[in-house]
Coordinates of C-alpha atoms in Angstrom, one line a residue:
M1 CA 16.3 -27.7 -1.5
L2 CA 16.3 -28.9 -5.1
V3 CA 13.7 -31.6 -5.6
S4 CA 13.7 -32.0 -9.4
L5 CA 15.1 -30.6 -12.6
S6 CA 13.3 -31.0 -16.0
I7 CA 15.1 -30.1 -19.1
R8 CA 13.9 -30.0 -22.7
D9 CA 15.9 -29.2 -25.8
F10 CA 18.7 -27.5 -23.9
V11 CA 22.1 -27.5 -25.8
L12 CA 22.7 -31.3 -26.1
I13 CA 19.9 -32.5 -23.8
E14 CA 16.8 -33.5 -25.6
K15 CA 14.7 -34.6 -22.7
L16 CA 15.7 -35.1 -19.1
D17 CA 13.8 -35.4 -15.8
L18 CA 15.9 -35.7 -12.7
G19 CA 14.7 -36.2 -9.1
F20 CA 17.4 -35.0 -6.6
A21 CA 15.7 -35.4 -3.2
R22 CA 12.5 -36.1 -1.6
A23 CA 11.0 -33.2 0.4
G24 CA 12.9 -32.6 3.6
Q25 CA 16.0 -34.6 2.6
G26 CA 19.4 -33.3 1.6
G27 CA 22.6 -35.2 1.5
L28 CA 25.5 -35.3 -1.0
G29 CA 24.9 -36.0 -4.7
A30 CA 27.7 -36.6 -7.1
L31 CA 27.6 -36.0 -10.9
T32 CA 30.3 -37.8 -12.9
G33 CA 31.1 -38.6 -16.5
E34 CA 33.9 -38.5 -19.0
T35 CA 35.4 -35.2 -20.0
G36 CA 33.2 -33.5 -22.6
A37 CA 30.1 -35.5 -21.6
G38 CA 28.2 -32.3 -20.7
K39 CA 28.4 -32.0 -17.0
S40 CA 28.6 -28.3 -17.2
I41 CA 25.5 -28.3 -19.4
L42 CA 23.5 -29.6 -16.4
I43 CA 24.8 -26.8 -14.2
D44 CA 24.1 -24.2 -16.9
A45 CA 20.5 -25.6 -17.2
L46 CA 20.0 -25.1 -13.5
G47 CA 21.4 -21.6 -13.7
L48 CA 18.9 -20.8 -16.5
A49 CA 16.0 -21.7 -14.2
L50 CA 17.6 -19.5 -11.5
G51 CA 17.6 -16.4 -13.8
A52 CA 21.0 -16.6 -15.5
R53 CA 21.5 -14.8 -18.8
A54 CA 20.7 -16.9 -21.9
D55 CA 20.5 -16.6 -25.6
S56 CA 19.5 -18.6 -28.6
S57 CA 22.7 -20.7 -28.3
A58 CA 21.0 -22.5 -25.4
V59 CA 18.4 -24.0 -27.8
R60 CA 19.1 -27.5 -29.1
R61 CA 19.8 -27.5 -32.8
G62 CA 16.7 -28.0 -34.9
T63 CA 14.2 -27.2 -32.2
A64 CA 12.0 -24.1 -31.5
Q65 CA 12.8 -23.5 -27.9
A66 CA 14.6 -24.8 -24.8
S67 CA 12.9 -25.0 -21.4
V68 CA 14.1 -25.8 -17.9
A69 CA 12.0 -26.2 -14.7
A70 CA 13.6 -26.5 -11.3
S71 CA 11.4 -27.4 -8.3
F72 CA 12.3 -26.7 -4.7
D73 CA 11.0 -27.8 -1.3
L74 CA 10.7 -24.6 0.8
S75 CA 11.1 -24.8 4.6
K76 CA 8.6 -22.9 6.7
G77 CA 10.7 -19.8 7.3
H78 CA 12.5 -19.6 4.0
P79 CA 12.9 -16.0 2.7
A80 CA 11.4 -17.1 -0.7
H81 CA 8.0 -17.1 1.0
A82 CA 8.3 -13.3 1.7
I83 CA 9.3 -12.6 -1.9
L84 CA 6.3 -14.6 -3.2
A85 CA 4.0 -12.8 -0.9
E86 CA 5.4 -9.4 -2.0
Q87 CA 4.8 -10.3 -5.6
G88 CA 1.2 -11.6 -4.9
L89 CA 2.2 -15.1 -6.2
G90 CA 0.8 -18.3 -4.9
D91 CA 2.8 -19.6 -1.9
E92 CA 3.1 -23.4 -1.9
D93 CA 5.4 -25.9 -0.2
I94 CA 7.0 -26.7 -3.6
L95 CA 8.3 -23.8 -5.6
T96 CA 8.8 -24.3 -9.3
L97 CA 10.9 -21.9 -11.4
R98 CA 10.5 -22.3 -15.2
R99 CA 12.4 -20.6 -18.0
M100 CA 11.9 -20.9 -21.7
V101 CA 14.3 -19.5 -24.4
G102 CA 13.3 -19.5 -28.1
A103 CA 15.5 -20.0 -31.1
D104 CA 15.0 -16.3 -31.8
G105 CA 16.6 -15.4 -28.4
R106 CA 13.3 -14.4 -26.8
G107 CA 12.4 -15.9 -23.5
R108 CA 9.7 -16.3 -20.9
A109 CA 9.8 -16.9 -17.1
F110 CA 7.3 -18.5 -14.8
V111 CA 7.0 -18.9 -11.0
N112 CA 4.6 -21.7 -10.0
D113 CA 3.2 -21.5 -13.6
Q114 CA 2.5 -17.8 -13.3
P115 CA 4.3 -15.4 -15.7
A116 CA 7.2 -13.6 -14.0
S117 CA 10.3 -11.6 -14.8
V118 CA 13.8 -13.0 -15.1
A119 CA 14.8 -10.6 -12.4
L120 CA 12.3 -12.2 -10.0
L121 CA 13.7 -15.7 -10.9
R122 CA 17.1 -14.3 -10.0
R123 CA 15.9 -12.9 -6.7
L124 CA 14.3 -16.2 -5.8
G125 CA 17.3 -18.2 -7.1
D126 CA 19.7 -16.3 -4.9
T127 CA 17.8 -17.6 -1.8
L128 CA 17.6 -21.2 -3.1
V129 CA 20.9 -22.2 -4.6
E130 CA 24.6 -21.3 -4.4
I131 CA 26.6 -22.4 -7.4
Q132 CA 30.3 -22.4 -6.4
G133 CA 31.9 -22.9 -9.8
Q134 CA 35.3 -22.0 -11.1
M135 CA 35.5 -18.2 -11.2
E136 CA 31.8 -17.7 -10.8
Q137 CA 31.4 -14.2 -9.3
H138 CA 28.5 -14.8 -6.9
G139 CA 27.8 -16.3 -3.5
L140 CA 30.9 -16.1 -1.2
L141 CA 32.8 -14.5 -4.1
D142 CA 30.6 -11.4 -3.8
V143 CA 32.0 -9.1 -1.2
V144 CA 28.5 -7.8 -0.5
T145 CA 27.8 -11.2 1.3
H146 CA 30.8 -11.2 3.5
R147 CA 29.6 -8.9 6.3
A148 CA 26.3 -10.8 6.8
S149 CA 28.2 -14.1 6.6
L150 CA 30.6 -13.1 9.3
D151 CA 27.7 -11.8 11.5
A152 CA 25.9 -15.1 11.1
F153 CA 29.0 -17.1 11.9
A154 CA 29.8 -15.1 15.0
G155 CA 26.2 -15.1 16.2
L156 CA 25.9 -11.3 16.0
E157 CA 22.3 -11.1 14.6
K158 CA 20.9 -9.3 17.7
Q159 CA 23.8 -6.7 17.7
A160 CA 23.4 -6.2 13.9
E161 CA 19.6 -5.6 14.4
A162 CA 20.4 -3.1 17.2
V163 CA 22.6 -1.2 14.7
R164 CA 19.9 -1.3 12.1
A165 CA 17.4 0.1 14.6
A166 CA 19.8 2.8 15.7
W167 CA 20.5 3.7 12.0
R168 CA 16.7 4.0 11.3
T169 CA 16.3 6.2 14.4
W170 CA 19.2 8.4 13.4
R171 CA 18.0 8.8 9.8
A172 CA 14.5 9.7 11.0
A173 CA 15.9 12.3 13.3
E174 CA 18.0 13.8 10.6
Q175 CA 15.0 13.8 8.3
A176 CA 12.9 15.6 10.9
R177 CA 15.7 18.2 11.4
A178 CA 16.1 18.7 7.6
D179 CA 12.4 19.1 7.1
A180 CA 12.2 21.6 9.9
E181 CA 15.1 23.6 8.5
A182 CA 13.5 23.6 5.0
A183 CA 10.2 24.7 6.4
A184 CA 11.9 27.5 8.5
E185 CA 13.9 28.6 5.4
A186 CA 10.7 28.7 3.3
A187 CA 9.0 30.7 6.1
R188 CA 11.8 33.2 6.3
R189 CA 11.6 33.7 2.6
D190 CA 7.9 34.4 2.8
E191 CA 7.9 36.1 6.2
D192 CA 6.5 39.5 5.0
F193 CA 3.8 37.8 3.0
L194 CA 3.0 35.5 5.9
R195 CA 2.7 38.3 8.5
H196 CA 0.5 40.3 6.1
A197 CA -1.7 37.3 5.4
V198 CA -2.1 36.4 9.1
K199 CA -3.0 40.0 10.0
E200 CA -5.6 40.1 7.2
L201 CA -7.1 36.8 8.2
E202 CA -7.1 37.8 11.9
T203 CA -9.0 40.9 10.9
L204 CA -11.6 38.8 9.0
A205 CA -11.7 36.1 11.7
P206 CA -13.3 33.6 9.2
K207 CA -15.5 30.8 10.4
A208 CA -16.1 27.6 8.6
D209 CA -19.8 28.4 8.0
D210 CA -19.4 32.1 7.3
E211 CA -20.1 31.9 3.6
E212 CA -23.3 29.9 3.9
T213 CA -24.6 32.1 6.8
L214 CA -23.8 35.4 5.1
A215 CA -25.1 34.4 1.7
S216 CA -28.4 33.3 3.3
E217 CA -28.8 36.6 5.2
R218 CA -27.8 38.7 2.2
Q219 CA -30.5 37.0 0.1
L220 CA -33.1 37.6 2.8
L221 CA -32.1 41.3 3.2
R222 CA -32.2 41.9 -0.6
A223 CA -35.7 40.5 -0.6
G224 CA -36.7 42.5 2.5
S225 CA -38.6 45.3 0.9
A226 CA -40.9 43.1 -1.2
L227 CA -41.4 40.7 1.7
G228 CA -42.3 43.6 4.1
E229 CA -44.9 44.9 1.8
A230 CA -46.6 41.5 1.5
V231 CA -46.6 41.1 5.3
A232 CA -48.1 44.5 5.7
Q233 CA -50.9 43.8 3.2
A234 CA -51.6 40.5 5.0
L235 CA -52.0 42.3 8.3
A236 CA -54.2 44.9 6.7
E237 CA -56.5 42.2 5.5
L238 CA -56.8 40.8 9.0
E239 CA -57.5 44.3 10.4
Q240 CA -59.8 45.8 7.6
G241 CA -63.1 47.1 8.9
R242 CA -63.7 45.8 12.4
G243 CA -60.9 43.2 11.8
T244 CA -61.0 39.5 11.4
I245 CA -60.0 38.8 15.0
A246 CA -62.6 41.2 16.4
S247 CA -65.3 39.6 14.3
L248 CA -64.3 36.1 15.4
S249 CA -64.2 37.2 19.1
T250 CA -67.8 38.6 18.8
A251 CA -69.1 35.5 17.1
H252 CA -67.3 33.3 19.7
R253 CA -68.9 35.2 22.6
L254 CA -72.5 35.0 21.1
I255 CA -72.3 31.2 20.6
E256 CA -70.6 30.6 23.9
R257 CA -73.5 32.4 25.8
N258 CA -76.1 30.2 24.2
V259 CA -74.3 26.9 23.9
D260 CA -76.0 25.4 27.0
K261 CA -79.5 26.0 25.5
A262 CA -78.8 24.3 22.2
A263 CA -78.8 20.7 23.3
G264 CA -75.3 20.2 21.8
H265 CA -76.0 21.7 18.4
L266 CA -73.6 24.6 19.0
D267 CA -70.7 22.5 20.5
A268 CA -69.0 21.9 17.2
P269 CA -69.4 25.5 15.9
L270 CA -68.1 26.8 19.2
A271 CA -65.0 24.6 19.0
A272 CA -64.3 25.6 15.4
L273 CA -64.6 29.3 16.3
D274 CA -62.3 28.7 19.2
R275 CA -59.7 27.2 16.9
A276 CA -60.1 29.9 14.3
L277 CA -59.7 32.6 16.8
S278 CA -56.6 31.0 18.3
E279 CA -55.0 30.5 14.8
A280 CA -55.9 34.0 13.7
T281 CA -54.4 35.5 16.8
E282 CA -51.2 33.4 16.3
A283 CA -51.0 34.4 12.6
Q284 CA -51.3 38.1 13.4
A285 CA -48.6 37.8 16.1
Q286 CA -46.3 36.0 13.7
L287 CA -46.9 38.4 10.9
E288 CA -46.1 41.3 13.2
A289 CA -42.9 39.6 14.2
A290 CA -42.0 39.0 10.6
R291 CA -42.8 42.6 9.7
D292 CA -40.3 43.8 12.3
A293 CA -37.6 41.2 11.3
L294 CA -38.0 41.9 7.6
E295 CA -37.7 45.6 7.8
F296 CA -35.4 46.6 5.0
D297 CA -32.0 47.8 6.3
P298 CA -29.6 49.0 3.6
A299 CA -26.8 49.5 6.0
R300 CA -26.9 45.9 7.3
L301 CA -27.0 44.6 3.7
E302 CA -24.0 46.7 2.8
K303 CA -22.1 45.4 5.8
I304 CA -22.9 41.8 5.1
E305 CA -22.0 42.1 1.4
E306 CA -18.7 43.8 2.3
R307 CA -17.7 40.8 4.6
L308 CA -18.9 38.2 2.2
F309 CA -17.1 39.7 -0.8
G310 CA -14.0 40.2 1.4
L311 CA -13.9 36.6 2.4
R312 CA -14.3 35.4 -1.2
A313 CA -11.5 37.7 -2.4
V314 CA -9.1 36.4 0.2
A315 CA -10.0 32.8 -0.5
R316 CA -9.3 33.4 -4.2
K317 CA -5.9 35.0 -3.3
H318 CA -4.9 31.9 -1.3
N319 CA -6.5 29.5 -3.8
V320 CA -8.8 27.8 -1.3
A321 CA -12.5 27.7 -0.7
V322 CA -14.1 30.2 1.8
P323 CA -14.9 27.4 4.3
E324 CA -11.2 26.5 4.3
L325 CA -10.0 30.0 5.4
A326 CA -10.4 29.3 9.1
A327 CA -8.0 26.3 8.8
L328 CA -5.6 28.3 6.6
A329 CA -5.6 31.1 9.2
G330 CA -4.6 28.6 11.9
K331 CA -1.9 27.0 9.7
M332 CA -0.4 30.3 8.9
A333 CA -0.5 31.4 12.5
S334 CA 1.3 28.2 13.4
Q335 CA 4.0 28.9 10.7
L336 CA 4.5 32.4 12.0
A337 CA 4.7 31.1 15.6
A338 CA 7.2 28.5 14.5
L339 CA 9.2 31.1 12.7
D340 CA 9.3 33.3 15.8
S341 CA 10.3 30.4 18.0
G342 CA 12.0 28.3 15.3
E343 CA 15.5 28.7 16.5
A344 CA 14.7 26.9 19.7
S345 CA 12.8 24.2 17.9
L346 CA 15.6 23.7 15.4
K347 CA 18.2 23.4 18.2
K348 CA 16.0 20.8 19.9
L349 CA 15.8 18.8 16.6
A350 CA 19.5 19.1 16.0
A351 CA 20.2 17.9 19.5
A352 CA 17.9 14.9 18.9
A353 CA 19.7 14.1 15.7
K354 CA 23.1 14.4 17.3
A355 CA 22.0 12.1 20.1
A356 CA 20.7 9.5 17.6
R357 CA 23.9 9.7 15.7
G358 CA 25.9 9.0 18.9
A359 CA 23.7 6.0 19.7
Y360 CA 24.2 4.6 16.2
V361 CA 28.0 5.1 16.4
A362 CA 28.1 3.5 19.8
A363 CA 26.1 0.5 18.6
A364 CA 28.2 0.2 15.4
E365 CA 31.4 0.3 17.3
M366 CA 30.3 -2.5 19.6
L367 CA 29.3 -4.5 16.6
A368 CA 32.6 -3.8 14.9
A369 CA 34.5 -5.0 18.0
A370 CA 32.4 -8.1 18.1
R371 CA 33.1 -8.6 14.3
R372 CA 36.8 -8.4 14.9
K373 CA 36.6 -11.2 17.5
G374 CA 34.4 -13.2 15.2
A375 CA 36.8 -12.7 12.3
S376 CA 39.6 -14.1 14.3
R377 CA 37.6 -17.2 15.1
L378 CA 36.5 -17.6 11.4
D379 CA 40.2 -17.2 10.2
K380 CA 41.2 -20.0 12.6
A381 CA 38.4 -22.2 11.6
V382 CA 39.2 -21.8 7.9
A383 CA 42.9 -22.3 8.5
G384 CA 42.1 -25.7 10.1
E385 CA 40.4 -26.8 6.9
L386 CA 43.1 -25.6 4.4
G387 CA 45.9 -28.1 5.2
P388 CA 44.0 -31.3 4.3
L389 CA 42.8 -29.6 1.1
K390 CA 46.4 -29.1 -0.1
L391 CA 46.2 -25.4 0.6
E392 CA 48.6 -25.5 3.6
K393 CA 50.7 -22.6 2.2
A394 CA 47.7 -20.4 1.9
K395 CA 46.3 -18.0 4.5
F396 CA 42.7 -16.9 4.9
V397 CA 42.2 -13.4 6.4
T398 CA 38.9 -11.6 7.2
E399 CA 39.7 -8.0 6.7
L400 CA 37.8 -5.3 8.5
A401 CA 38.2 -1.6 7.7
P402 CA 36.4 1.5 8.9
L403 CA 34.2 3.2 6.2
P404 CA 34.0 7.0 5.7
E405 CA 30.8 8.4 7.2
A406 CA 29.3 8.9 3.7
E407 CA 29.3 5.1 3.3
W408 CA 27.9 4.2 6.7
S409 CA 24.7 2.2 6.5
E410 CA 22.3 0.2 8.6
A411 CA 24.9 -2.6 8.4
G412 CA 27.4 -0.6 10.3
T413 CA 30.5 1.6 9.9
D414 CA 33.0 -1.1 8.8
R415 CA 33.7 -3.0 5.6
V416 CA 34.2 -6.8 5.8
Q417 CA 36.1 -8.7 3.1
F418 CA 37.3 -12.2 2.8
T419 CA 40.9 -12.3 1.5
V420 CA 43.5 -14.9 0.7
A421 CA 47.3 -15.1 0.5
T422 CA 48.1 -18.1 -1.6
N423 CA 51.8 -18.1 -0.9
P424 CA 53.9 -17.0 2.1
G425 CA 55.0 -13.4 1.9
T426 CA 52.3 -12.3 -0.6
P427 CA 49.8 -9.8 0.6
P428 CA 46.2 -11.0 1.0
A429 CA 43.9 -10.3 -2.0
P430 CA 40.2 -10.6 -2.5
I431 CA 39.2 -14.3 -2.6
A432 CA 37.7 -13.9 -6.1
R433 CA 41.2 -13.1 -7.5
I434 CA 42.7 -16.5 -6.8
A435 CA 44.1 -17.6 -10.1
S436 CA 43.5 -21.4 -10.0
G437 CA 39.9 -22.5 -10.4
G438 CA 40.5 -25.7 -8.5
E439 CA 42.3 -23.7 -5.7
L440 CA 39.4 -21.3 -5.6
S441 CA 36.8 -24.1 -5.4
R442 CA 38.7 -25.7 -2.5
F443 CA 38.9 -22.4 -0.7
L444 CA 35.2 -21.9 -1.1
L445 CA 34.6 -25.4 0.2
A446 CA 36.7 -24.7 3.3
L447 CA 34.9 -21.5 3.9
K448 CA 31.5 -23.0 3.3
V449 CA 32.2 -25.8 5.7
C450 CA 32.9 -23.2 8.4
L451 CA 29.8 -21.3 7.4
A452 CA 27.6 -24.4 6.9
K453 CA 24.6 -22.9 8.7
V454 CA 25.0 -19.4 7.3
G455 CA 22.8 -18.1 4.5
D456 CA 19.4 -19.0 3.0
A457 CA 20.3 -21.3 0.2
A458 CA 19.5 -25.0 1.1
T459 CA 21.3 -26.2 -2.0
I460 CA 25.0 -25.7 -2.8
V461 CA 26.5 -26.8 -6.1
F462 CA 30.3 -27.3 -6.5
D463 CA 31.6 -27.5 -10.0
E464 CA 34.8 -29.6 -10.1
V465 CA 35.9 -28.6 -6.6
D466 CA 38.5 -31.5 -6.9
S467 CA 40.1 -30.2 -10.1
G468 CA 43.8 -31.1 -10.2
I469 CA 44.0 -33.1 -7.0
G470 CA 43.8 -36.8 -6.0
G471 CA 44.6 -39.3 -3.3
A472 CA 44.4 -38.0 0.3
T473 CA 43.5 -34.5 -0.8
A474 CA 40.5 -35.7 -2.8
A475 CA 39.4 -37.8 0.2
A476 CA 39.7 -34.7 2.3
V477 CA 37.5 -32.8 -0.2
G478 CA 34.9 -35.6 -0.1
E479 CA 34.9 -35.7 3.7
R480 CA 34.2 -32.0 3.9
L481 CA 31.5 -32.2 1.3
K482 CA 29.9 -35.0 3.3
R483 CA 30.2 -32.9 6.4
L484 CA 28.6 -29.9 4.7
A485 CA 25.8 -32.1 3.4
R486 CA 24.7 -32.8 7.0
D487 CA 23.2 -29.2 7.0
V488 CA 22.4 -28.5 3.4
Q489 CA 21.9 -30.3 0.1
V490 CA 25.2 -30.5 -1.8
L491 CA 25.6 -31.4 -5.4
V492 CA 29.1 -31.8 -6.8
V493 CA 30.4 -32.2 -10.3
T494 CA 33.5 -34.4 -9.8
H495 CA 36.3 -36.3 -11.5
S496 CA 37.4 -37.8 -8.2
P497 CA 36.4 -41.5 -7.4
Q498 CA 37.0 -40.7 -3.7
V499 CA 34.4 -37.9 -3.8
A500 CA 32.0 -40.0 -5.9
A501 CA 32.3 -43.0 -3.5
I502 CA 31.3 -40.9 -0.5
A503 CA 28.2 -39.5 -2.1
D504 CA 24.7 -40.4 -1.0
R505 CA 23.4 -40.4 -4.5
H506 CA 25.2 -40.7 -7.8
W507 CA 24.3 -39.7 -11.4
L508 CA 26.2 -40.5 -14.5
I509 CA 26.3 -38.0 -17.3
Q510 CA 26.8 -39.6 -20.8
K511 CA 27.2 -38.2 -24.2
T512 CA 26.1 -40.1 -27.3
T513 CA 27.5 -39.0 -30.6
T514 CA 26.3 -40.1 -34.1
R515 CA 27.4 -38.9 -37.5
N516 CA 24.9 -36.1 -37.5
S517 CA 24.1 -35.3 -33.9
A518 CA 25.2 -35.5 -30.3
S519 CA 23.1 -35.8 -27.2
T520 CA 23.6 -35.8 -23.4
D521 CA 21.7 -38.1 -21.0
V522 CA 21.9 -38.5 -17.2
L523 CA 21.4 -41.8 -15.4
A524 CA 20.7 -42.3 -11.7
L525 CA 23.1 -45.1 -10.7
D526 CA 22.2 -48.0 -8.5
S527 CA 24.9 -49.8 -6.4
K528 CA 26.1 -51.9 -9.3
G529 CA 26.2 -48.9 -11.6
R530 CA 28.1 -46.8 -9.0
R531 CA 30.7 -49.6 -8.8
E532 CA 31.2 -49.6 -12.5
E533 CA 31.4 -45.8 -12.8
I534 CA 33.9 -45.5 -9.9
A535 CA 36.0 -48.3 -11.4
R536 CA 36.0 -46.4 -14.7
M537 CA 37.1 -43.3 -12.9
L538 CA 39.9 -45.3 -11.3
S539 CA 41.2 -47.1 -14.4
G540 CA 40.2 -45.1 -17.4
A541 CA 38.7 -46.4 -20.6
E542 CA 39.1 -50.1 -19.8
V543 CA 37.5 -51.3 -16.5
T544 CA 39.6 -54.0 -15.0
A545 CA 38.9 -56.4 -12.2
E546 CA 41.5 -54.6 -10.1
A547 CA 39.6 -51.3 -10.7
R548 CA 36.4 -52.9 -9.6
A549 CA 38.1 -54.3 -6.5
A550 CA 39.4 -50.8 -5.7
A551 CA 36.0 -49.3 -6.3
D552 CA 34.6 -51.9 -3.8
R553 CA 37.1 -50.8 -1.2
L554 CA 36.3 -47.1 -1.7
L555 CA 32.6 -47.7 -1.5
A556 CA 33.1 -49.9 1.6
T557 CA 35.2 -47.2 3.3
A558 CA 32.7 -44.5 2.4
G559 CA 29.9 -46.6 3.7

């Protein structure tokens, strides 16, 4: 709810700081003052902070810029929290929206002192405040809000959520079918190429490590001739003359026969000869194995190069790396298989989409039937409020109409619109088309009383809801405003002493005019000040003792 409003250099207001409620409190607040005092300026200033359009005319004459800051106490589950989180803005218990407009028409916006867009102010403002003014096209005057308002009034949130879930399932099924059809169509267009490519890849049978393995073997084979010659020379050196191994064997035998007689002096040489003989024998065996393995094979080299170059050529054709050919082969084979069995798959997906559509339609029809019952209850509830508000000849009708399938949505298959017939025999028309501003305000009050707990906004502003009425009708307006204020914070700009008397808090809007300037101020009234203001509202310019006595009676009755 609205906690405070700070205004600087806005139209006729030089400086104003208003406290509307302490955190967690609501109630009914009345704003009164003489005609032309600037009551609408206060509402316009609040609208500016909520993202309304503005230009340089909002800036007080002779100043550089106007600024308005509105602070709100947010309840724990308020939707503004989600918007703040989405935007990465600080989420605090008190939310402050600030707007500045320069004399050049340029403006800036802030959310909790962080720069923001006017569009964001407007999004947040829509969740915080409803301004029900004369011919203001928002809130309950916006047909977009009617369906959700009816669902909330009738307690249909769970059924509405079931419809939303069924809608999402249906759309997902339709998307899957459409994607499969598109893929099948693309595959059919490329079928000849696909079959040729699959056959070519099946012949190659590529593996992920083919290129690395083949390139390594190719390099080895190309060097095979030179390597073989080096190995042969090494073997020749070992075998030249008697041969290194034969010489080591003879030396080993001679030392071994005499080692016992040498008192340990031949132990180390014998061990060294033993190691040398073992290593030489191992080296010779390894060299002979290498000679056999490195034997140059032109046919093998040609075969390896043919496969390697073939793999690289196919990879270039498909614009992939050679290691990716194996995965590509699998993908193309799957596409071809899907093409071959695609008709059955498409039929299955089409059946799933049809079933999902049927489930959505069934859920939407159940919701529509429940809405019709809820609409009847809402119409009766609103009708009960109209008589005391001097709208006894008017008729409120919640119209429901089926939508063409192209307009179905997650909200259902029917359109909901609040309509009004102001005179007997006239057809109902959209509520926003009511000609009289005062009539419209009272209709909105009646409707809002019935929808008291519907919607996110914890603050509702009524601008001259009592226009053109008095006496018992004004008292009825005040009583309904008071009733509404049990659930939400209500601020009303009023000319009615009956409405002002029933308020929990009262502010007086005054305009001071000098030869060269005019300014508007707002005063929070105490009990004495309220008595004087209500007496003025009753008597006019001159406050009489009778007017004060009448004010006392009104305040006593309201209390």
